[in-house]
Structure formats: structure tokens, C-alpha cells
CSV table of C-alpha atoms and ligand atoms in Angstrom, one decimal:
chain,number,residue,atom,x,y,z
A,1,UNK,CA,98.0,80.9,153.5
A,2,UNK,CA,98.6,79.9,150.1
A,3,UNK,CA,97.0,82.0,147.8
A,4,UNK,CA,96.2,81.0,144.1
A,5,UNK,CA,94.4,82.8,141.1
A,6,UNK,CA,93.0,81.4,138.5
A,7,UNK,CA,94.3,81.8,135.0
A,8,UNK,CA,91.7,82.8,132.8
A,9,UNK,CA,91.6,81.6,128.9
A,10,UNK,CA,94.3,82.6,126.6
A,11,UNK,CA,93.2,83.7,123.5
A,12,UNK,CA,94.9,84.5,119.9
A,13,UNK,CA,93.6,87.5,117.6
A,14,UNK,CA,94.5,87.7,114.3
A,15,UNK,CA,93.5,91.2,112.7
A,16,UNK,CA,94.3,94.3,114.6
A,17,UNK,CA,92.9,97.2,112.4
A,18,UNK,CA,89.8,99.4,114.5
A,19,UNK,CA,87.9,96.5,115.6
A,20,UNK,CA,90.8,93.9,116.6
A,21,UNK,CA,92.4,96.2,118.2
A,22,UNK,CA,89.7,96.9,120.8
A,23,UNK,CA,88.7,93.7,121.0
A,24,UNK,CA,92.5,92.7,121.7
A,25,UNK,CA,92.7,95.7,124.2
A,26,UNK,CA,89.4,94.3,126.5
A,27,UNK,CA,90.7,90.8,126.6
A,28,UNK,CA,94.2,92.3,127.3
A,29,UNK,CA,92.5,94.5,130.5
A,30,UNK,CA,90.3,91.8,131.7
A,31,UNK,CA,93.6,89.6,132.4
A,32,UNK,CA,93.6,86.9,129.4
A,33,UNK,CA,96.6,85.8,127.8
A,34,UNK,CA,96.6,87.6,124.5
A,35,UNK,CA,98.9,86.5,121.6
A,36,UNK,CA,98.7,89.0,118.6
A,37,UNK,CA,99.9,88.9,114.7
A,38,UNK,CA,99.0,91.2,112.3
A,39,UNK,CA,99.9,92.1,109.2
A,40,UNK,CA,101.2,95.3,109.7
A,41,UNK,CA,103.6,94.3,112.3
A,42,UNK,CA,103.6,97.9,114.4
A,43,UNK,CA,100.2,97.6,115.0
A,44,UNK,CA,100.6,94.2,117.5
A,45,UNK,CA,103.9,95.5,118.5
A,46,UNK,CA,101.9,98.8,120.1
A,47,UNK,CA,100.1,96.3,122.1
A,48,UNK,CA,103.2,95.1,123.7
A,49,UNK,CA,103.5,97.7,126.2
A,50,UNK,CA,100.0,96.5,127.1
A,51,UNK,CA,100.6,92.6,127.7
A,52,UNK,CA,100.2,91.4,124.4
A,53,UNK,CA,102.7,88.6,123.5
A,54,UNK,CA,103.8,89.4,119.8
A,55,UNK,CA,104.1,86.6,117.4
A,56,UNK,CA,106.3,86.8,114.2
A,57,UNK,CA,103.6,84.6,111.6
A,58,UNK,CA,99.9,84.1,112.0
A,59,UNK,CA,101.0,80.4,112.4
A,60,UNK,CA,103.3,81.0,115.2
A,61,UNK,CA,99.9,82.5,116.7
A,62,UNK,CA,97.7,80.0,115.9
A,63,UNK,CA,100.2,77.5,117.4
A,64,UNK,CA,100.2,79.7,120.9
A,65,UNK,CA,96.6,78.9,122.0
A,66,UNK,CA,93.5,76.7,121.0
A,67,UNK,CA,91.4,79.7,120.9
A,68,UNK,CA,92.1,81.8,117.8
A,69,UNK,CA,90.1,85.0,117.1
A,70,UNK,CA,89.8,86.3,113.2
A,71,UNK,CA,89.2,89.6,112.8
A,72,UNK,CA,90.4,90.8,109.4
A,73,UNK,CA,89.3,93.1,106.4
A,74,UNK,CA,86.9,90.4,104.4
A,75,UNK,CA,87.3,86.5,103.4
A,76,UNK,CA,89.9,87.0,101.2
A,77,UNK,CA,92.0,88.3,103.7
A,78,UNK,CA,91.0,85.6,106.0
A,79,UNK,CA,92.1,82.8,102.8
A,80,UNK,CA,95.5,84.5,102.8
A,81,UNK,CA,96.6,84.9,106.3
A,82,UNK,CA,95.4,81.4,107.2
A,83,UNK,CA,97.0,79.7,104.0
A,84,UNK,CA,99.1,77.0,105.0
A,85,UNK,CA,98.9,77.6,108.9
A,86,UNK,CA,98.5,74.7,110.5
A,87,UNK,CA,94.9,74.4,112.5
A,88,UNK,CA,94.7,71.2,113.6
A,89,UNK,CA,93.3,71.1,117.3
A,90,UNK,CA,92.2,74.9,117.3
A,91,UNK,CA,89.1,76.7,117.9
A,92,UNK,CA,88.9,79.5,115.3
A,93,UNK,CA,86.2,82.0,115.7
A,94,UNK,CA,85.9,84.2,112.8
A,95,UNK,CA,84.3,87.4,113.4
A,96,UNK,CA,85.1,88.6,109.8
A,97,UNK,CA,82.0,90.5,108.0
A,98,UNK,CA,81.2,87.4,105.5
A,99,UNK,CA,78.1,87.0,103.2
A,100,UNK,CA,76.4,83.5,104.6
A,101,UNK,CA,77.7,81.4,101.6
A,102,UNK,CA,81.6,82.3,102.4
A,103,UNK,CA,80.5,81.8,106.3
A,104,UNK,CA,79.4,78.3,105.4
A,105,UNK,CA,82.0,77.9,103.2
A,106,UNK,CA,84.6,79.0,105.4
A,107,UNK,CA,83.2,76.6,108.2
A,108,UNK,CA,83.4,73.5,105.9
A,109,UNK,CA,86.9,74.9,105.0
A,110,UNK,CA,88.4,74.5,108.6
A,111,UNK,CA,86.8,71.6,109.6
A,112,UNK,CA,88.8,69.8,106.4
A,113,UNK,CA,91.7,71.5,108.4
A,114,UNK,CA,91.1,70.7,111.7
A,115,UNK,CA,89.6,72.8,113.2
A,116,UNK,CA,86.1,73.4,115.0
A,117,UNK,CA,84.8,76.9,113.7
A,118,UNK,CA,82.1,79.9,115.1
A,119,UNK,CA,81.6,82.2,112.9
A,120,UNK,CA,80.3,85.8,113.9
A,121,UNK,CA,79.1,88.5,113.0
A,122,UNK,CA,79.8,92.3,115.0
A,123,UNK,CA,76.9,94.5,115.6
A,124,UNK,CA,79.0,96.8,117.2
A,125,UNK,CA,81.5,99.7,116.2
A,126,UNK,CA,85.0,99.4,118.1
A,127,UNK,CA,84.0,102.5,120.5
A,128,UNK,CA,81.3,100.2,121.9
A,129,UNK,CA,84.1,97.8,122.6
A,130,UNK,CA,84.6,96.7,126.7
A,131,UNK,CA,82.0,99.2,127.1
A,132,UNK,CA,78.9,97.2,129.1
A,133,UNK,CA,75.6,98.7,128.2
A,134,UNK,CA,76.7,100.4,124.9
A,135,UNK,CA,74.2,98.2,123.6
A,136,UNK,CA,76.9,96.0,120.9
A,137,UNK,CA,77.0,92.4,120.6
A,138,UNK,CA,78.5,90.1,118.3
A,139,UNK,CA,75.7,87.4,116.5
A,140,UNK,CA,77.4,84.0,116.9
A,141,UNK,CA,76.5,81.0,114.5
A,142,UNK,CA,78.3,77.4,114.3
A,143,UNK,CA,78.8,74.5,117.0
A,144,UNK,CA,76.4,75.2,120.1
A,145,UNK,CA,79.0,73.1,122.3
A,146,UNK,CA,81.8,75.8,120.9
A,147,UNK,CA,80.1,78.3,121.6
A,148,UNK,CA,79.2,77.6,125.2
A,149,UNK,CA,82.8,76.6,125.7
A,150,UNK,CA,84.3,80.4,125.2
A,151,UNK,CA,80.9,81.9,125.7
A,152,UNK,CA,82.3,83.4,128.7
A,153,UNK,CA,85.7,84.6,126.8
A,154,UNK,CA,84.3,85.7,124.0
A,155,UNK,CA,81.6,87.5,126.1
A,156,UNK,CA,84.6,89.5,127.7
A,157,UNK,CA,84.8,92.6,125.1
A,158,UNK,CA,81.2,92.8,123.7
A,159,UNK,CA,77.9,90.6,124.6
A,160,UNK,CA,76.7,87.5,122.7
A,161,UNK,CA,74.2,86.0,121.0
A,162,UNK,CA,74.2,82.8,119.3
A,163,UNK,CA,71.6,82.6,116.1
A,164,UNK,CA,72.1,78.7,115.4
A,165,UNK,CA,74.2,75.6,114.1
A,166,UNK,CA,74.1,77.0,110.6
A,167,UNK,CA,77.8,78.7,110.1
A,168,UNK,CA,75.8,81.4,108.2
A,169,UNK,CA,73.1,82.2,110.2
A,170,UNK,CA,75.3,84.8,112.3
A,171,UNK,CA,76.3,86.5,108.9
A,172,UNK,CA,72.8,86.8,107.8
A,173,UNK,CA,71.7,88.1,110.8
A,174,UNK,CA,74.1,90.4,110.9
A,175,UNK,CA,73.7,91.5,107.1
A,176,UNK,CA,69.9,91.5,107.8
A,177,UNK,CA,70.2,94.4,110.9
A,178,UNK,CA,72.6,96.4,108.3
A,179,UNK,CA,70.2,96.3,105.6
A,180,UNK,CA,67.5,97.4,107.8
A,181,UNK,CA,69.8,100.1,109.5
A,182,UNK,CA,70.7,101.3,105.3
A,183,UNK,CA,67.0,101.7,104.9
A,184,UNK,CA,66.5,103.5,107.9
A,185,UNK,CA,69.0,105.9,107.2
A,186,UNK,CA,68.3,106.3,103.4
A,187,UNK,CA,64.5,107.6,105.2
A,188,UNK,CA,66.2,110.3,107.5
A,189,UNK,CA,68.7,111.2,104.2
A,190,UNK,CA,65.3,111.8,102.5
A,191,UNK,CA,63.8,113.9,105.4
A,192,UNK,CA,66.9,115.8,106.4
A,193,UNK,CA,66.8,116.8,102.4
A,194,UNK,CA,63.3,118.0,102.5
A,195,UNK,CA,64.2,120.8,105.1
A,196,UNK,CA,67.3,121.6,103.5
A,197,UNK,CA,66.6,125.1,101.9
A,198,UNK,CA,64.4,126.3,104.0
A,199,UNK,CA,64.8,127.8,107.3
A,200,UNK,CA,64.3,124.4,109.4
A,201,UNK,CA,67.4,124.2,111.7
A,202,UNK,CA,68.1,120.2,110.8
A,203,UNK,CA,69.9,119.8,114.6
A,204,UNK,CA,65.8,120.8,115.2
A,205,UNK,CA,64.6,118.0,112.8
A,206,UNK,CA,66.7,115.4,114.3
A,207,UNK,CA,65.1,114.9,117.7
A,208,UNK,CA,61.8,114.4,116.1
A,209,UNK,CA,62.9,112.7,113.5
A,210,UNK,CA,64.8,110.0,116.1
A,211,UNK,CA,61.5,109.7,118.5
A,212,UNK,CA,59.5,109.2,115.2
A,213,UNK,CA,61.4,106.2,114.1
A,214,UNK,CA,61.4,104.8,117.4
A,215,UNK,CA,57.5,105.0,117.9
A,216,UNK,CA,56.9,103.3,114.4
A,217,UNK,CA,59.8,100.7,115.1
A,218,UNK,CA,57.8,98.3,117.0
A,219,UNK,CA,55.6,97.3,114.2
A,220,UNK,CA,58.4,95.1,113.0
A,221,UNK,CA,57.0,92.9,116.2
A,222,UNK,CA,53.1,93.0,113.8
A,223,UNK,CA,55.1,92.2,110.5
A,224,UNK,CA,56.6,88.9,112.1
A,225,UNK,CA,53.2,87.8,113.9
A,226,UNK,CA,51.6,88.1,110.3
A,227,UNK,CA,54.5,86.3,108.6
A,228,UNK,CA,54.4,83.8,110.9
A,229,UNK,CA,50.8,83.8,111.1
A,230,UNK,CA,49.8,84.0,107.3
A,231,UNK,CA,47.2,86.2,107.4
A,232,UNK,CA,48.5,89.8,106.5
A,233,UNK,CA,45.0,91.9,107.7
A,234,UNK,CA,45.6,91.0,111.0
A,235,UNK,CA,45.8,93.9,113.4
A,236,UNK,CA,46.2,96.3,110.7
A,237,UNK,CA,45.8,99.8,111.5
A,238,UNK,CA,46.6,101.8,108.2
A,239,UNK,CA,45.4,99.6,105.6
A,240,UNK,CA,47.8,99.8,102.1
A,241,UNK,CA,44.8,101.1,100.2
A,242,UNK,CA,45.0,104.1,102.2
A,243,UNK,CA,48.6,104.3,102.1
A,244,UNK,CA,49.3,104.5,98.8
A,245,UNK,CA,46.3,106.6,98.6
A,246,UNK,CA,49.0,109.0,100.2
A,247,UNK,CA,51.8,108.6,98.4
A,248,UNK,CA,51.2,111.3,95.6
A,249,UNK,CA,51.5,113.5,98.4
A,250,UNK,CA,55.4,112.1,99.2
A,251,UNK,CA,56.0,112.8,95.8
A,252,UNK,CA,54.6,116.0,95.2
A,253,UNK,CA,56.3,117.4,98.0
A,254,UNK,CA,59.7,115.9,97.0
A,255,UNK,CA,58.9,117.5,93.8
A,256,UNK,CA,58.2,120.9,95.2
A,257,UNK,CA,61.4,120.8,97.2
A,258,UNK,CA,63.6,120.3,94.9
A,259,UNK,CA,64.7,116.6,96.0
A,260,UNK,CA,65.3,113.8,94.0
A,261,UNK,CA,62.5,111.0,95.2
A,262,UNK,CA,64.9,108.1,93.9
A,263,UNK,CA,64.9,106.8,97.5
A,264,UNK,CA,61.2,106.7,98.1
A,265,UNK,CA,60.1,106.2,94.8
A,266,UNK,CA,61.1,101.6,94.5
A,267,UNK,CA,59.1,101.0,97.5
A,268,UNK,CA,56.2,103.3,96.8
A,269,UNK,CA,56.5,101.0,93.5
A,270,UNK,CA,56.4,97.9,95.0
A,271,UNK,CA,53.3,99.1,97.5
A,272,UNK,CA,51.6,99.8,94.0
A,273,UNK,CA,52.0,96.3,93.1
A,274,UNK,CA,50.5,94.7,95.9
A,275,UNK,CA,47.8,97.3,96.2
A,276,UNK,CA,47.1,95.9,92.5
A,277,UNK,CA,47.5,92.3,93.6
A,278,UNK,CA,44.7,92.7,96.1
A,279,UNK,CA,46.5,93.5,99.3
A,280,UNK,CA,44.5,96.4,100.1
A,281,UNK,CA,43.3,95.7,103.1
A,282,UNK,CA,46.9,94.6,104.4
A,283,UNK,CA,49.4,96.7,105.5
A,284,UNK,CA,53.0,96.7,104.3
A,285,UNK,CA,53.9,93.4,105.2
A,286,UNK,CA,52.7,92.0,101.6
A,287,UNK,CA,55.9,93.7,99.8
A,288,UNK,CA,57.8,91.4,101.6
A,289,UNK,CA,56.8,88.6,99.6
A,290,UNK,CA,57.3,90.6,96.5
A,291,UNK,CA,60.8,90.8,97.2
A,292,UNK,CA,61.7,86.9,97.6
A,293,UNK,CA,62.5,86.0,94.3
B,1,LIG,N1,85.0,99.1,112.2
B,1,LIG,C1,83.7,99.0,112.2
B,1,LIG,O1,83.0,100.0,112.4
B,1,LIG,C2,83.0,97.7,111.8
B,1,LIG,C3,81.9,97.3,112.8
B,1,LIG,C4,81.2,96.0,112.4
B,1,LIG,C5,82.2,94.9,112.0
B,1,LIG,N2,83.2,95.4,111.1
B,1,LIG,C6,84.0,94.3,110.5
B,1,LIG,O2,85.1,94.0,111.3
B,1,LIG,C7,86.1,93.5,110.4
B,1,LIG,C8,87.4,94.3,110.7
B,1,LIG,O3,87.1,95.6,110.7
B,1,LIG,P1,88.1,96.8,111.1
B,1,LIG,O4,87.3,97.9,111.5
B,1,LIG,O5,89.1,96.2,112.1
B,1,LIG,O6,88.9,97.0,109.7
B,1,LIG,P2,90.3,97.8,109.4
B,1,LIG,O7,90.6,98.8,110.5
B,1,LIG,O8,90.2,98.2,108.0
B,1,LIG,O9,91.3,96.6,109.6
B,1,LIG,C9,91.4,95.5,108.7
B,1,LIG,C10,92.3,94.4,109.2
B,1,LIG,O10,92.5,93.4,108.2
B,1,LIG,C11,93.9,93.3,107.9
B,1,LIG,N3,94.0,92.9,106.5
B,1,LIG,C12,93.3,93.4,105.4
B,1,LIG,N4,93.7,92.8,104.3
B,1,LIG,C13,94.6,91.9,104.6
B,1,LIG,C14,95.4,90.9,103.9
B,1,LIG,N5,95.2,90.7,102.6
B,1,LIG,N6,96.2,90.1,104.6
B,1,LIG,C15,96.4,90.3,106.0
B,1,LIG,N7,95.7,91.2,106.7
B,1,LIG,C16,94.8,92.0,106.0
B,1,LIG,C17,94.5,94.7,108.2
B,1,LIG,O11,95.9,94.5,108.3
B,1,LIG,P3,96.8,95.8,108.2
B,1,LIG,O12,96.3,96.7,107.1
B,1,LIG,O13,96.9,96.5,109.5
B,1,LIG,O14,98.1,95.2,107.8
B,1,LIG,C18,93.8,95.0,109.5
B,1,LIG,O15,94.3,94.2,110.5
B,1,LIG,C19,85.7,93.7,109.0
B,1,LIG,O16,85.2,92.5,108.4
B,1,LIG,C20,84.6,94.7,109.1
B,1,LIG,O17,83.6,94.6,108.1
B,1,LIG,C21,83.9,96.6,111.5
């Protein structure tokens, strides 16, 4: 009996620093058609021994499939290597980091070139890469229609999410999570310097510290409801009043352990101000609308 397999998409990357190249790897092992180019010509040509057909240009690359995957340093990078290649026809999916503006931009950009245009953005480090359940995805914003055309190739290496027609919705999604991640972070950096000369083994710290933040986490579900909702005393538990009631005592501490409370110290600021505003009775959602200028 005749037996036939089906071919499954081919796929162009352009880009094969950390994140390219793992992304080029998991389409490479699931069986797509993977034609490479990068700058840095040893880089695709180690993919070789793995499948990968290795073009000479970006634009003999572009030219070798419809779907064309950008993964490069920033947009300037992205403005250079696709100068003067020609992208009539093709599908380019940009999963650059991009501020929103350069995302829309960039969308508008190949359009006048021919070309239809996802942008996205990568919640993921490359060792999450082809690895199902690591928890990555990649925030997809443009064309729906696009989108659910390579939804399934694109889905091959990480999961997706798509965030909306806007080109730079994915990018602001994906700069919003960062931010959020920065602050988190700059709270453990504050905490892990609290215990640091005394005799507090901070491998000891960490576990608490971790299942803190993840108990308190789920109050970003109350913040929304009361954005949404308007009314910022709804369901409040620990009212500001009371909170910055406390906040001599973050300070005071910081002071009598020698750190520095310049990462504390703008948002205690801006608690002050709503306090003084009248949001007493709220809880911290109010400093929200402090920051939107
Ligand atoms: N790696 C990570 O943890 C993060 C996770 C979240 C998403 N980011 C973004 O992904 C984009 C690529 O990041 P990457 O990790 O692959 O970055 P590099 O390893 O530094 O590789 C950069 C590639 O870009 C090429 N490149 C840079 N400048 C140019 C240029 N002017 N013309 C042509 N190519 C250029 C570079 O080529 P080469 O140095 O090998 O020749 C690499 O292919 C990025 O937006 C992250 O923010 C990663």
C-alpha cells in the first residue's frame, strides 16, 4: 500500500543568536522545512548538520518560504537585515523585543512592502524552548486570520497567545509582564539585602520569600475588578491609611540595616500622595492612576 506523509510547513528564521537558535532547533526536530540566514554565517551553518538549509542573504531566505520568522537583536537590526529584501507575498512574524510604537510601525512598514505582518513578543528564555509545560509562550499581536493560519507552526517551539489586531499590543503585553517581573525582583533585591550581614542563610530566605510573593500575587485579580469596576474600596482588606501607617517601619528598618531604601522609597511616595488625596480607605490600586500621565 502506498504510503504518504504529509509535509508539514516550511518556515524561514532569520536571527540565530540564543533565542533563534532554539526556536530554529524545535522546528528543525518536529520535521519542518527550516531555511536559516544569519548574520554571523557559522552560526546557521552549525545547524546544517541538523536539517537546516543554509541560505547565503536574508533575501535568498525570505525568497525560500512564505513564512519568515524574525528573531534579531532589536528594530534596528530588523531595518538592516530586511533593507532592500524583497517581501512581497510573505508572511513575516517578527518576534523581535520592540516597544509598541516600532511594533506598529514596523507593521505599517511591511504591509507598504508586501507583506502581511504578526508581531510578537517572547515570554520565554531559550532553555524553555520545545520544552511543553516550562510554562513560556510567545504574546502574538497583528492579523487574527495570520495568526490562525501558522497558529499551529508557530505553536511548535513555545505556546501562543494572541493579544489583538493592534501590531503593538503583543509588545506591550510583553513589556507590561517585564516591568512587573523588574518590580518583583527589585522587592526580593531589597529583602535579600535586609538579611545580608546578619546570620540569615539567604538560600533560607528564598523559599519564604518565593511562597510570599506567590500568596500576595493574586491580588492583581482585585486590582483589575476595581479598575474595571471604578470603585477602588471594593473588597479591600488592608486599607492604604493603614498601610502607609506602616511604612516608617520599612524605613526605619532599612535604616538600621544599613541598606539604601532607594527602591522602596518612590512608591511609599506615591502611596503618600494618594493617602493625601483621600484614598484612604482604598488599597493600592489608587497609585495606578497617579502614574498615567
Ligand atoms: N535570550 C533571552 O533570554 C530573551 C528572552 C525574551 C526575548 N528576548 C528577545 O529575543 C530577541 C533575540 O534575542 P537573543 O537571545 O537571540 O539575542 P542574541 O543572542 O544577542 O542574538 C542577537 C541576534 O541578532 C543578530 N543581530 C544583531 N544585530 C544585528 C545586525 N545589525 N544585523 C544583523 N543581525 C544582527 C545577531 O547576529 P550575530 O551577532 O550572530 O551575527 C543574532 O542573530 C531579542 O529581541 C531579545 O530581546 C531574548
Amino acid at each position: 500500500m502506498e504510503s504518504h506523509t504529509v509535509e508539514k510547513p516550511s518556515v524561514t528564521m532569520l536571527g540565530l543568536g540564543a533565542m533563534g537558535t532554539a526556536l530554529a532547533r524545535t522546528w528543525l526536530a518536529a520535521g519542518h522545512p527550516l531555511t536559516v540566514w544569519n548574520r554571523t554565517p557559522a552560526r546557521a551553518a552549525a545547524l546544517a548538520p541538523y536539517g537546516a538549509r543554509v541560505a547565503d542573504s536574508a533575501a535568498q531566505a525570505v525568497a525560500a518560504n512564505t513564512l519568515v520568522v524574525v528573531c534579531l537583536l532589536d528594530d534596528t537590526s530588523v531595518g538592516e537585515v530586511l533593507a532592500g529584501v524583497d517581501l512581497v507575498g510573505r508572511d513575516l512574524v517578527n518576534l523581535t523585543t520592540s516597544t509598541p510604537a516600532q511594533a506598529r510601525a514596523r507593521a505599517t512598514w511591511a504591509h507598504n512592502h508586501g507583506a502581511r505582518y504578526l508581531d510578537g513578543g517572547i515570554m520565554a528564555v531559550p532553555p524553555m524552548i520545545g520544552v511543553p509545560g516550562a510554562g513560556g509562550y510567545v504574546f502574538y499581536s497583528g492579523s487574527r486570520e495570520l495568526f490562525e493560519r501558522h497558529q499551529e507552526t508557530l505553536g511548535v517551539p513555545v505556546d501562543t497567545t494572541y493579544v489583538g489586531e493592534d501590531a503593538g499590543f503583543a509588545a506591550l503585553h510583553d513589556v507590561a509582564l517585564l516591568s512587573a517581573m523588574y518590580g518583583m525582583f527589585a522587592g526580593a533585591a531589597h529583602a535579600f539585602a535586609l538579611i545580608r550581614r546578619e546570620d540569615i542563610d539567604p538560600a533560607a530566605l528564598a523559599p519564604l520569600l518565593a511562597d510570599w510573593l506567590v500568596a500576595m500575587i493574586p491580588a492583581v485579580h482585585q486590582t483589575a475588578d476595581q479598575l474595571r469596576g471604578g470603585d477602588y474600596t471594593r473588597g479591600v482588606v488592608s486599607t492604604l491609611a493603614m498601610q502607609v501607617a506602616g511604612t516608617p517601619t520599612f524605613l526605619s528598618t532599612a535604616e538600621q540595616q544599613g541598606v539604601s531604601s532607594e527602591l522602596l522609597s518612590p512608591y511609599f511616595d506615591l502611596m503618600r500622595r494618594r493617602l493625601a488625596e483621600g484614598g484612604g480607605e482604598e488599597d493600592l490600586t489608587g497609585v495606578i492612576d497617579l502614574l498615567v500621565r
